[in-house]
PDB file of C-alpha atoms and ligand atoms in Angstrom:
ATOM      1  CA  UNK C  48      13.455  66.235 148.028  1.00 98.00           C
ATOM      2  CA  UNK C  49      10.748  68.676 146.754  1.00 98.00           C
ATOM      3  CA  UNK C  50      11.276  71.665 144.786  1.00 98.00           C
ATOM      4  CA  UNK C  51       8.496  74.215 144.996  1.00 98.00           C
ATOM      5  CA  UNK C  52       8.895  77.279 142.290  1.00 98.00           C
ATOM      6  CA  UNK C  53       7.547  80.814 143.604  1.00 98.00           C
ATOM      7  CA  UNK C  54       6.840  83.424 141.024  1.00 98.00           C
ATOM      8  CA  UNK C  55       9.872  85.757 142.130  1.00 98.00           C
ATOM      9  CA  UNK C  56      12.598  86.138 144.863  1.00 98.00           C
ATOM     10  CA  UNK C  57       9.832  87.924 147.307  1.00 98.00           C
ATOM     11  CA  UNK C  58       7.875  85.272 147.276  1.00 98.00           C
ATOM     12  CA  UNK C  59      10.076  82.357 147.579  1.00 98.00           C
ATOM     13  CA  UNK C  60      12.092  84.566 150.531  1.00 98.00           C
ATOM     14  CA  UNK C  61       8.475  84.894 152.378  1.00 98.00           C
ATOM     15  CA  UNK C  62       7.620  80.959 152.021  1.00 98.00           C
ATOM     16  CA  UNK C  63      11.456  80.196 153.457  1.00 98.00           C
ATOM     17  CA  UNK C  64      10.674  82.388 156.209  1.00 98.00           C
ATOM     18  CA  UNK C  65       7.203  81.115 156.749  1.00 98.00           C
ATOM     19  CA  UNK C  66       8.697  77.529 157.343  1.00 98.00           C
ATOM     20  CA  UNK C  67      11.152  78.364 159.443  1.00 98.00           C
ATOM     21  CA  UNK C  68       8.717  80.503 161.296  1.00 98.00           C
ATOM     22  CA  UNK C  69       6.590  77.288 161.720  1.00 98.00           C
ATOM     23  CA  UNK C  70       9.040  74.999 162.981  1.00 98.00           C
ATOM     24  CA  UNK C  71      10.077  78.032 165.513  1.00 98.00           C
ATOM     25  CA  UNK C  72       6.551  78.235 166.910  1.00 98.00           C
ATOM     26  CA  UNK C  73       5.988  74.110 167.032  1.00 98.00           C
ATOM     27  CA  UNK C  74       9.166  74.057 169.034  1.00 98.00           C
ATOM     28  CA  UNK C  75      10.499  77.276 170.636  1.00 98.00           C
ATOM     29  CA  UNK C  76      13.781  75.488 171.315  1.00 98.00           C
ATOM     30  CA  UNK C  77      14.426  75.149 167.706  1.00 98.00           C
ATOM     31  CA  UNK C  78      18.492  74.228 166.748  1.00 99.00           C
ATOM     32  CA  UNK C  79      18.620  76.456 163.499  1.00 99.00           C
ATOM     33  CA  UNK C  80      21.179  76.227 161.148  1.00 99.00           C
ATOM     34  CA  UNK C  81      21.841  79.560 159.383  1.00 99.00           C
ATOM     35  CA  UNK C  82      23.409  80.937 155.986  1.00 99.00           C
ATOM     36  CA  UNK C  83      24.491  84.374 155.019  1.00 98.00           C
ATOM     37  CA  UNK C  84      24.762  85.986 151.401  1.00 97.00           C
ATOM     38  CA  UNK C  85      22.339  88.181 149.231  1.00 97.00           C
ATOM     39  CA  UNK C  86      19.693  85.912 149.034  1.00 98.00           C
ATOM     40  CA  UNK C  87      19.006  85.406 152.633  1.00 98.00           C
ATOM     41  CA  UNK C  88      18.569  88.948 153.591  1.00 98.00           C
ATOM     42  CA  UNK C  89      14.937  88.843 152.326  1.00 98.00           C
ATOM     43  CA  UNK C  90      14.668  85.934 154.191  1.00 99.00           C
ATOM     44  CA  UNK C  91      15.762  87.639 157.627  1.00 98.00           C
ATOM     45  CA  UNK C  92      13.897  90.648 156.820  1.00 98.00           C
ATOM     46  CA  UNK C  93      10.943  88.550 156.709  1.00 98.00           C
ATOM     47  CA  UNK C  94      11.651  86.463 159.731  1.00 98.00           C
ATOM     48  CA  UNK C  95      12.347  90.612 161.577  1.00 98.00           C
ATOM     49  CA  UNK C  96       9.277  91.378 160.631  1.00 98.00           C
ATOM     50  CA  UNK C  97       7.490  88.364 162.251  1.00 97.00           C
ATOM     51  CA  UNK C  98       7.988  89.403 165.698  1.00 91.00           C
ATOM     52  CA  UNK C  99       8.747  85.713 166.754  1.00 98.00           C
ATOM     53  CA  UNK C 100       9.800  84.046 169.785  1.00 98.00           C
ATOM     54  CA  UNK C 101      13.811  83.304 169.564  1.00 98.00           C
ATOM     55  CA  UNK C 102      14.229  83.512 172.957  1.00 98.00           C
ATOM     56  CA  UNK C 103      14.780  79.773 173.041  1.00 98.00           C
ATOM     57  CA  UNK C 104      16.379  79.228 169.553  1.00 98.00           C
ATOM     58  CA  UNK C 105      20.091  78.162 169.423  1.00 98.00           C
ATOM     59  CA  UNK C 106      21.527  79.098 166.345  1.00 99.00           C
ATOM     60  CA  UNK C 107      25.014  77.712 164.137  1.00 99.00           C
ATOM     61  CA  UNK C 108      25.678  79.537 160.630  1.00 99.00           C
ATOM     62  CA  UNK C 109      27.629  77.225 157.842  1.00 99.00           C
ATOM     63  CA  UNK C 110      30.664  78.928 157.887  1.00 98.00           C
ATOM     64  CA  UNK C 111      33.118  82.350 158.087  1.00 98.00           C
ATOM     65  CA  UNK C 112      36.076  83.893 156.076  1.00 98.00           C
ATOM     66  CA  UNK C 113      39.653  83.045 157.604  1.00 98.00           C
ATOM     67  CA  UNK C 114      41.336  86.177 159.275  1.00 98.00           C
ATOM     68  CA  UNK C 115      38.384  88.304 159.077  1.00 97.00           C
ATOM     69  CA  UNK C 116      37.471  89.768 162.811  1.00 98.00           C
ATOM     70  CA  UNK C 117      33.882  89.504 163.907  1.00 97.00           C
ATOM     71  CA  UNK C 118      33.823  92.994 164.115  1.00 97.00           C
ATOM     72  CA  UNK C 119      35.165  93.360 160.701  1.00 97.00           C
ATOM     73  CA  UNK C 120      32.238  95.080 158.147  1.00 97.00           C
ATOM     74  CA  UNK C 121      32.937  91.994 155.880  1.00 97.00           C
ATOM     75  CA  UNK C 122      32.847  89.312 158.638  1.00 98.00           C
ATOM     76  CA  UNK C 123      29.873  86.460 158.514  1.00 98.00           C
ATOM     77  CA  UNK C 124      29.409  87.063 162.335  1.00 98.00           C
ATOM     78  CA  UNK C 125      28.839  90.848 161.595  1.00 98.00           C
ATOM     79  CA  UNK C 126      26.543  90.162 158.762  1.00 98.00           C
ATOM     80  CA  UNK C 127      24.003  87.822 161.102  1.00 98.00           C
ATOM     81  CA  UNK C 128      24.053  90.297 163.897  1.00 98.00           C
ATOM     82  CA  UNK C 129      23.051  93.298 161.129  1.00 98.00           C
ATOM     83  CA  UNK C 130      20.355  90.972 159.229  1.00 98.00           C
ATOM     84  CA  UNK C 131      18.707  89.049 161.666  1.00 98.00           C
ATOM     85  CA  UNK C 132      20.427  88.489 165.733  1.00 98.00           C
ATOM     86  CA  UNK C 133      20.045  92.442 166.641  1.00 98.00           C
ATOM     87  CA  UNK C 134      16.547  92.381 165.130  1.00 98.00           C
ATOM     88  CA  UNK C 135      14.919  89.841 167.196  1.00 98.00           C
ATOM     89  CA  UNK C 136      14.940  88.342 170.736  1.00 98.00           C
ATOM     90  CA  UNK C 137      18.429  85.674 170.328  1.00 98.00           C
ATOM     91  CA  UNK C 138      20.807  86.424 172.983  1.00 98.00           C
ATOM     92  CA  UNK C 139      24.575  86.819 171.681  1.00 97.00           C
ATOM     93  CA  UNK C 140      25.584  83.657 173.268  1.00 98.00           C
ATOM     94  CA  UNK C 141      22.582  81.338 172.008  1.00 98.00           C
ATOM     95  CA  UNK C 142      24.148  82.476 168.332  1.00 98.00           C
ATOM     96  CA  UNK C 143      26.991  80.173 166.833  1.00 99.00           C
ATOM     97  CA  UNK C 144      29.736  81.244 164.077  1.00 98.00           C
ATOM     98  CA  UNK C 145      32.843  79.951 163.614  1.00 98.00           C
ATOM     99  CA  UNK C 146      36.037  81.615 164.596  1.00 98.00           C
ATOM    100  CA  UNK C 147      37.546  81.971 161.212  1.00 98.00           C
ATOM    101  CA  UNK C 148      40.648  84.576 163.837  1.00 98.00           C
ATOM    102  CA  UNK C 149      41.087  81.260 165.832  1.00 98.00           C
ATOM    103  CA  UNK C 150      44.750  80.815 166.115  1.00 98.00           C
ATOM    104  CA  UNK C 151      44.637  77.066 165.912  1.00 98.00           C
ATOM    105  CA  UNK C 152      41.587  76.138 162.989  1.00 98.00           C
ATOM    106  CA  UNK C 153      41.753  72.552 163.232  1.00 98.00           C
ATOM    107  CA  UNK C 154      40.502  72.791 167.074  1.00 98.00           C
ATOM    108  CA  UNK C 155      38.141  75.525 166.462  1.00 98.00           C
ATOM    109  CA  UNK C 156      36.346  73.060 163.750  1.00 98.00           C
ATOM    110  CA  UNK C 157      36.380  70.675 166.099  1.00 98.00           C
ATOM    111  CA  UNK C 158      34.959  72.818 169.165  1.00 98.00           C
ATOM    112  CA  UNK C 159      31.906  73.745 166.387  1.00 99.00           C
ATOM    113  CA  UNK C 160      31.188  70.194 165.838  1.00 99.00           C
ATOM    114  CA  UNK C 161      31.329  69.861 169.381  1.00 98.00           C
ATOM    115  CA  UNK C 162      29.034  72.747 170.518  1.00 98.00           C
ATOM    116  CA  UNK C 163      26.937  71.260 167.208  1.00 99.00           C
ATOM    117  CA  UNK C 164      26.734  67.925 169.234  1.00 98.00           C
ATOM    118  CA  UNK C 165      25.843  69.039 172.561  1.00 98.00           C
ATOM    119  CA  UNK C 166      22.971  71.143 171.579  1.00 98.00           C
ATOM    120  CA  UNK C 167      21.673  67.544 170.102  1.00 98.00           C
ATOM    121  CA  UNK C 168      22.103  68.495 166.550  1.00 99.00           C
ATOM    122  CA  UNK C 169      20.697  70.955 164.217  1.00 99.00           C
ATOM    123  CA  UNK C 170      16.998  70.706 163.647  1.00 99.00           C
ATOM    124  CA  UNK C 171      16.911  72.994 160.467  1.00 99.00           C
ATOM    125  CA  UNK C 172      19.283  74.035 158.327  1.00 99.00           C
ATOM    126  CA  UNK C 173      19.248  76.843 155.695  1.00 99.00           C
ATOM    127  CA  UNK C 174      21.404  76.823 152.920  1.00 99.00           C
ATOM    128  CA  UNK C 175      21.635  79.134 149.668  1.00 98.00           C
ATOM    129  CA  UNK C 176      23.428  77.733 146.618  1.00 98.00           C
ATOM    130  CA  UNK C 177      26.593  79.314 145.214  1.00 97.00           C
ATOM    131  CA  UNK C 178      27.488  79.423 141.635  1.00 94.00           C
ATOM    132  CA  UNK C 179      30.189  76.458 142.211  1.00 90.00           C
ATOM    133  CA  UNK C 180      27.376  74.531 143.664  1.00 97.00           C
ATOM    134  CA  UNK C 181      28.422  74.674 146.838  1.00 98.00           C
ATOM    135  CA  UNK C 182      26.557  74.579 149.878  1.00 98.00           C
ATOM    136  CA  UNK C 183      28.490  76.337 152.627  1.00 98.00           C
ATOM    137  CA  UNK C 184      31.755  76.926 151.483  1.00 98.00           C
ATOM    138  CA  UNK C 185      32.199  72.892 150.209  1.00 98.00           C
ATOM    139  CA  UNK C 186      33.798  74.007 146.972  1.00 98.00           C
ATOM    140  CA  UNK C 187      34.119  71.226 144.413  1.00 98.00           C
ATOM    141  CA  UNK C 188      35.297  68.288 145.613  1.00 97.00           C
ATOM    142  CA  UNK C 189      34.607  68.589 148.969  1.00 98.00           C
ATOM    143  CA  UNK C 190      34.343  64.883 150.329  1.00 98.00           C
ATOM    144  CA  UNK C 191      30.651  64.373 150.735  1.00 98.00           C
ATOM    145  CA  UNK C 192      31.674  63.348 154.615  1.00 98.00           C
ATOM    146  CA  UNK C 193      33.738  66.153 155.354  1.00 98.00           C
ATOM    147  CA  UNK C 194      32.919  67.850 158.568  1.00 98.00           C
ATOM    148  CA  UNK C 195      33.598  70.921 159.697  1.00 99.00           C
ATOM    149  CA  UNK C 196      37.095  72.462 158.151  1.00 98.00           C
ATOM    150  CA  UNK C 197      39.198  75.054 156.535  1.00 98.00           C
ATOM    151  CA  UNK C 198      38.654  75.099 152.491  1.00 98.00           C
ATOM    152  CA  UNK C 199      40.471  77.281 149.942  1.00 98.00           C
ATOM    153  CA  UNK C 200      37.809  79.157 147.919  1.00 98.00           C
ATOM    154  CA  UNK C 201      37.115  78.951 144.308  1.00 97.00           C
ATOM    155  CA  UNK C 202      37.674  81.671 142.117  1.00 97.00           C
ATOM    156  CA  UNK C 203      34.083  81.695 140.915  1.00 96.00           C
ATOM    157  CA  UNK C 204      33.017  81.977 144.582  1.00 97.00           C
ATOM    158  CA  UNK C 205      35.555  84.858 145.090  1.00 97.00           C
ATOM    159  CA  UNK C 206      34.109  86.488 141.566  1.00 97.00           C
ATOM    160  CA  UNK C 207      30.805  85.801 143.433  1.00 95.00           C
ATOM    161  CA  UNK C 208      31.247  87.174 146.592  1.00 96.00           C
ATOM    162  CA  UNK C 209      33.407  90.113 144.706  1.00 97.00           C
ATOM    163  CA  UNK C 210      30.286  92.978 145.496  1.00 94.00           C
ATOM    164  CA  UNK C 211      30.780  92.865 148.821  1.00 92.00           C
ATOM    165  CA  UNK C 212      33.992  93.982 148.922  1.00 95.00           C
ATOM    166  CA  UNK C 213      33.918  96.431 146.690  1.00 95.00           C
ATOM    167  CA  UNK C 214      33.181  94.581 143.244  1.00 96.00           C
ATOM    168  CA  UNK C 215      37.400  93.548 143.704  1.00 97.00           C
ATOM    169  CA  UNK C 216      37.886  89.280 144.070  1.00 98.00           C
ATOM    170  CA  UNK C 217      40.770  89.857 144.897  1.00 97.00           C
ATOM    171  CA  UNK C 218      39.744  91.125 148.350  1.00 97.00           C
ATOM    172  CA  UNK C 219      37.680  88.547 149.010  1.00 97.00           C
ATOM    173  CA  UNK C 220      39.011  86.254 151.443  1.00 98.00           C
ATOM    174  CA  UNK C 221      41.004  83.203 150.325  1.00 98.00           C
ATOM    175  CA  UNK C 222      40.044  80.709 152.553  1.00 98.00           C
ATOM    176  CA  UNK C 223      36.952  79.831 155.114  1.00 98.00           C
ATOM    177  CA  UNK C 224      36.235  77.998 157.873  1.00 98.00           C
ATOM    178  CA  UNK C 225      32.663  75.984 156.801  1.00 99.00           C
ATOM    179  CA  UNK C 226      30.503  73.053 158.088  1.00 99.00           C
ATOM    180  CA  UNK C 227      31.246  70.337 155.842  1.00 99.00           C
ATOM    181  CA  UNK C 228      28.862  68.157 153.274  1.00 99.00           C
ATOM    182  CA  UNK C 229      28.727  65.726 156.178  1.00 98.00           C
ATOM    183  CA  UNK C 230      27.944  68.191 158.745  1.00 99.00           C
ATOM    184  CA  UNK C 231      25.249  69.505 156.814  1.00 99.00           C
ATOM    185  CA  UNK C 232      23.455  66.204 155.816  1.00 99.00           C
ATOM    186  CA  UNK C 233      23.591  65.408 159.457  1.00 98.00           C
ATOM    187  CA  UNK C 234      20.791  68.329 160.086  1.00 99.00           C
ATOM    188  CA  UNK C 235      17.273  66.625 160.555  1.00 98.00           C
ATOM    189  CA  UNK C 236      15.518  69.425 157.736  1.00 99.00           C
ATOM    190  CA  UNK C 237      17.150  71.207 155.049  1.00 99.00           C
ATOM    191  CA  UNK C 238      15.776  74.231 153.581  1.00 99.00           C
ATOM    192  CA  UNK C 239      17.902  75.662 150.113  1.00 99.00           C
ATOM    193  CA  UNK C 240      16.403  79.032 148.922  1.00 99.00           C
ATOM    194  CA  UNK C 241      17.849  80.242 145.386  1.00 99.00           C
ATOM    195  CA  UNK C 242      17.069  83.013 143.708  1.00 98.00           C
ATOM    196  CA  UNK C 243      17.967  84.988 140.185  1.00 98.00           C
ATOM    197  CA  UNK C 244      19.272  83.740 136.872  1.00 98.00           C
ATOM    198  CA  UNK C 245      22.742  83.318 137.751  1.00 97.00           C
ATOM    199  CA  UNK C 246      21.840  80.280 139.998  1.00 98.00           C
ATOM    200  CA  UNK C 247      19.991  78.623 137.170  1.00 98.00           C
ATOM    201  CA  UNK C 248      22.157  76.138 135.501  1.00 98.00           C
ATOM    202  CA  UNK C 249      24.201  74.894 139.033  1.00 98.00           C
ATOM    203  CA  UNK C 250      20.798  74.507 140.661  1.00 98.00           C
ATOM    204  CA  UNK C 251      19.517  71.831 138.247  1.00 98.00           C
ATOM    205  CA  UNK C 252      22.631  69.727 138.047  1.00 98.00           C
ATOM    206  CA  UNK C 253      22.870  69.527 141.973  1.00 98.00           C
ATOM    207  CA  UNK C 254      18.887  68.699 141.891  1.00 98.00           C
ATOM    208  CA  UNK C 255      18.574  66.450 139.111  1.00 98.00           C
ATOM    209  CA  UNK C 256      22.282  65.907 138.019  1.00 98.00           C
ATOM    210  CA  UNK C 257      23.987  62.620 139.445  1.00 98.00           C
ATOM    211  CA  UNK C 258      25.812  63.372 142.761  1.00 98.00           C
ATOM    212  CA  UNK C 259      28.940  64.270 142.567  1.00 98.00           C
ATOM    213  CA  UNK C 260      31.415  65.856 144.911  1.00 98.00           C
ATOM    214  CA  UNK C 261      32.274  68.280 142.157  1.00 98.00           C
ATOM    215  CA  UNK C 262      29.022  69.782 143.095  1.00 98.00           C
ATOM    216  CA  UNK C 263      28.262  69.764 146.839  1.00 98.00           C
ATOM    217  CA  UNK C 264      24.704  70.872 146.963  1.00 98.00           C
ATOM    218  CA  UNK C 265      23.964  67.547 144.862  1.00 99.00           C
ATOM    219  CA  UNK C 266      24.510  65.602 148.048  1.00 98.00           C
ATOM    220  CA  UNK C 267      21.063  67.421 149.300  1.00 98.00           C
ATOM    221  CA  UNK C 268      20.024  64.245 147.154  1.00 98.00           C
ATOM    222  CA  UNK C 269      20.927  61.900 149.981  1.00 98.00           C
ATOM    223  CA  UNK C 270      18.952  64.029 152.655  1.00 98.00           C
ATOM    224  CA  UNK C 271      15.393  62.568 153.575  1.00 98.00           C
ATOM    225  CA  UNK C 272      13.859  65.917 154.450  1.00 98.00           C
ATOM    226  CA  UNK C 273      15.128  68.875 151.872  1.00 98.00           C
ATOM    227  CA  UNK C 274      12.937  70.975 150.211  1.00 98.00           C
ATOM    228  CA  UNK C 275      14.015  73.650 147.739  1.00 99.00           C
ATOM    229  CA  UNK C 276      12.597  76.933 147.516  1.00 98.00           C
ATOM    230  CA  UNK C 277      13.245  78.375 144.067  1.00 98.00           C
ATOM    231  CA  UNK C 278      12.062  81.230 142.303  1.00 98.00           C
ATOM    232  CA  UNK C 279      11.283  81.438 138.543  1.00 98.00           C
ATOM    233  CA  UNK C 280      14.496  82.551 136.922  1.00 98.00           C
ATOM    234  CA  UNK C 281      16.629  79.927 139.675  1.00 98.00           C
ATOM    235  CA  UNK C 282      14.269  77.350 137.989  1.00 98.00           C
ATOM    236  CA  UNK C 283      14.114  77.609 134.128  1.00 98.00           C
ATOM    237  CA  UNK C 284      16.857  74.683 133.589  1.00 98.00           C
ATOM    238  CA  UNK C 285      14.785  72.612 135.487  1.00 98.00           C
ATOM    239  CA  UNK C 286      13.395  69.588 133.476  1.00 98.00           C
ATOM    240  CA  UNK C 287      10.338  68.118 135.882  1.00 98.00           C
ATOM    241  CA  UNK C 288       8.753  71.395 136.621  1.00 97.00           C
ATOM    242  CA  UNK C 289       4.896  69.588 136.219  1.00 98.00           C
ATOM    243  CA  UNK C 290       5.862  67.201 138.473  1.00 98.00           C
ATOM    244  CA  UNK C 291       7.234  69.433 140.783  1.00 98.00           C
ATOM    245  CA  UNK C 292       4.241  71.995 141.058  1.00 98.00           C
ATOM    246  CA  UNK C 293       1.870  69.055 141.028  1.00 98.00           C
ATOM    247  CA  UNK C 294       3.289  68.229 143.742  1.00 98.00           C
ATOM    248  CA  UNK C 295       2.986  71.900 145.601  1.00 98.00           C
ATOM    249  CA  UNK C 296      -0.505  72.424 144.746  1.00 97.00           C
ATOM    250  CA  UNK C 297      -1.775  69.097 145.416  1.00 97.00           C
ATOM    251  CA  UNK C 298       0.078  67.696 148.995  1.00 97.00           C
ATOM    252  CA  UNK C 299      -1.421  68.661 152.157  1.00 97.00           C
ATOM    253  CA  UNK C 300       1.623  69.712 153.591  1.00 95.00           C
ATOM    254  CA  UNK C 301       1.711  72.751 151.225  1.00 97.00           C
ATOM    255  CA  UNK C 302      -1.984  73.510 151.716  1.00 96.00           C
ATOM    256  CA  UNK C 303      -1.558  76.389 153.821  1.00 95.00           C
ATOM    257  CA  UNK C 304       1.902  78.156 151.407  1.00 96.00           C
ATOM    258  CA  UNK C 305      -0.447  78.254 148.267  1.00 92.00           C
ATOM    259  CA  UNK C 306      -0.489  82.410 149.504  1.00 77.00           C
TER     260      UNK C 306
HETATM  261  C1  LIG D  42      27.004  81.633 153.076  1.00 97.44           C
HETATM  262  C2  LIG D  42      27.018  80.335 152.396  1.00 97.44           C
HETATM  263  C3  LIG D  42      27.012  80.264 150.896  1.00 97.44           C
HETATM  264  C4  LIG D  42      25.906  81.100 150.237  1.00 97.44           C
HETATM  265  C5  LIG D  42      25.973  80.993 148.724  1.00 97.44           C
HETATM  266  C6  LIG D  42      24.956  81.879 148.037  1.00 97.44           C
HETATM  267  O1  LIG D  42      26.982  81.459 154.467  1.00 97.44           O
HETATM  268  O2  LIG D  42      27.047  79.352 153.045  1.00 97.44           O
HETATM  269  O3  LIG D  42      26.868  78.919 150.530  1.00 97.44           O
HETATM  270  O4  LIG D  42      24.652  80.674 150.697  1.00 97.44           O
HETATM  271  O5  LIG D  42      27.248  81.360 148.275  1.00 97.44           O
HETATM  272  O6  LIG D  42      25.266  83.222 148.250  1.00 97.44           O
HETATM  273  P1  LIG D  42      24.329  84.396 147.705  1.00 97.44           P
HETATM  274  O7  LIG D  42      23.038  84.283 148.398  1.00 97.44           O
HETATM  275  O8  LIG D  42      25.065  85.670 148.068  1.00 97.44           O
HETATM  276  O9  LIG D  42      24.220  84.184 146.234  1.00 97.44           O
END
């Protein structure tokens, strides 16, 4: 894992994108992974703004709310195709979401993890980091194997997610249909971007806690090719912060994000 530490959310939003914009261009047929939530709409704004190739991306976002319609103003699938599929060049059916409508969920998990297979796995994967420390929707003590599934959501995440439906948790969906821990390990890159001082204390117990299913985005420990993208206030409970900016300014794979 590295960790690299931006000054603020801009910055760390415009590095994501700048990675992901580099593996894009060294392979145009890029299998991205995709998240939604606040702190990736600077991200897609970015990536808009680019005016890159996606002609020959497939994508597959982490997960959607149960008995939402796509259409729905609150749906995941409506939130991609306002922040970042009707901005650039991805046709509709290149894009991946689950069905969280599906009548039977068990088989529409298993049809993602299927469609997931046959496109011979995800190359990248973005995640953001919710205040449960999950990644997805793996709420605590989601196996770290679990594949893709339905999961009840934490009150915290509802309390999270609250502002988009009106600042009321109540309205927030109960349940989701989400990649699981397994799912997402199984990606060959992972890319977490966290942002703000609400994120602060979760992000360094899943980064240098032990792992622990009670915190899903710990299992990013177990991943050979993560990087986290943080920016200040996400990384003041951070203990190794000289290590980790050593790091940054000093390997020549970050030569060229130094801005
Ligand atoms: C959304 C998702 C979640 C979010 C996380 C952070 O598809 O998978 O894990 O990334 O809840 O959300 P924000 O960015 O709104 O704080």
């Amino acid at each position: 894992m590295e960790v690299i530490v931006r000054p603020d959310a801009d910055s760390a939003a415009t590095l994501a994108a700048r990675l992901i914009a580099a593996r894009l261009r060294a392979k145009p047929d890029l299998v991205l992974g995709l998240a939604t939530g606040r702190t990736m709409e600077r991200v897609y704004d970015r990536l808009a703004a680019m005016a890159l190739d996606f002609s020959g991306c497939r994508s597959f976002n982490l997960d959607e709310y149960i008995g939402v319609p796509a259409e729905d103003e609150h749906s995941y699938r409506r939130y991609m195709d306002e922040h970042l599929f009707g901005r650039v060049n991805i046709a509709r059916a290149r894009t991946h979401v689950p069905d969280g409508m599906a009548a039977d969920l068990g088989a529409e998990a298993q049809r993602y993890e299927r469609l997931i297979r046959e496109a011979g796995g995800i190359d990248l994967q973005l995640l953001g980091i919710g205040e449960a420390g999950h990644i997805g929707f793996n709420e605590p003590l989601s196996a770290l194997m679990s594949r893709t599934r339905e999961k009840a959501l934490t009150a915290v995440t509802r309390q999270q997610n609250a502002s988009m439906f009106g600042g009321d948790a109540s309205r927030v969906p109960a349940r989701a249909l989400t990649m699981g821990v397994g799912t997402i390990l199984e990606a060959r890159e992972l890319l977490l971007l966290a942002t703000g001082p609400a994120k602060a204390a979760i992000l360094a117990k899943a980064v240098e806690g032990p792992i622990t299913a009670m915190i899903s985005a710990s299992a990013l420990q177990l991943h050979p090719h993560c990087k986290v993208v943080l920016d200040e206030a996400a990384a003041r409970a951070l203990t190794q912060r000289d290590y980790y900016d050593w790091v940054f300014h000093n390997e020549p794979e970050w030569a060229n994000y130094q801005e």
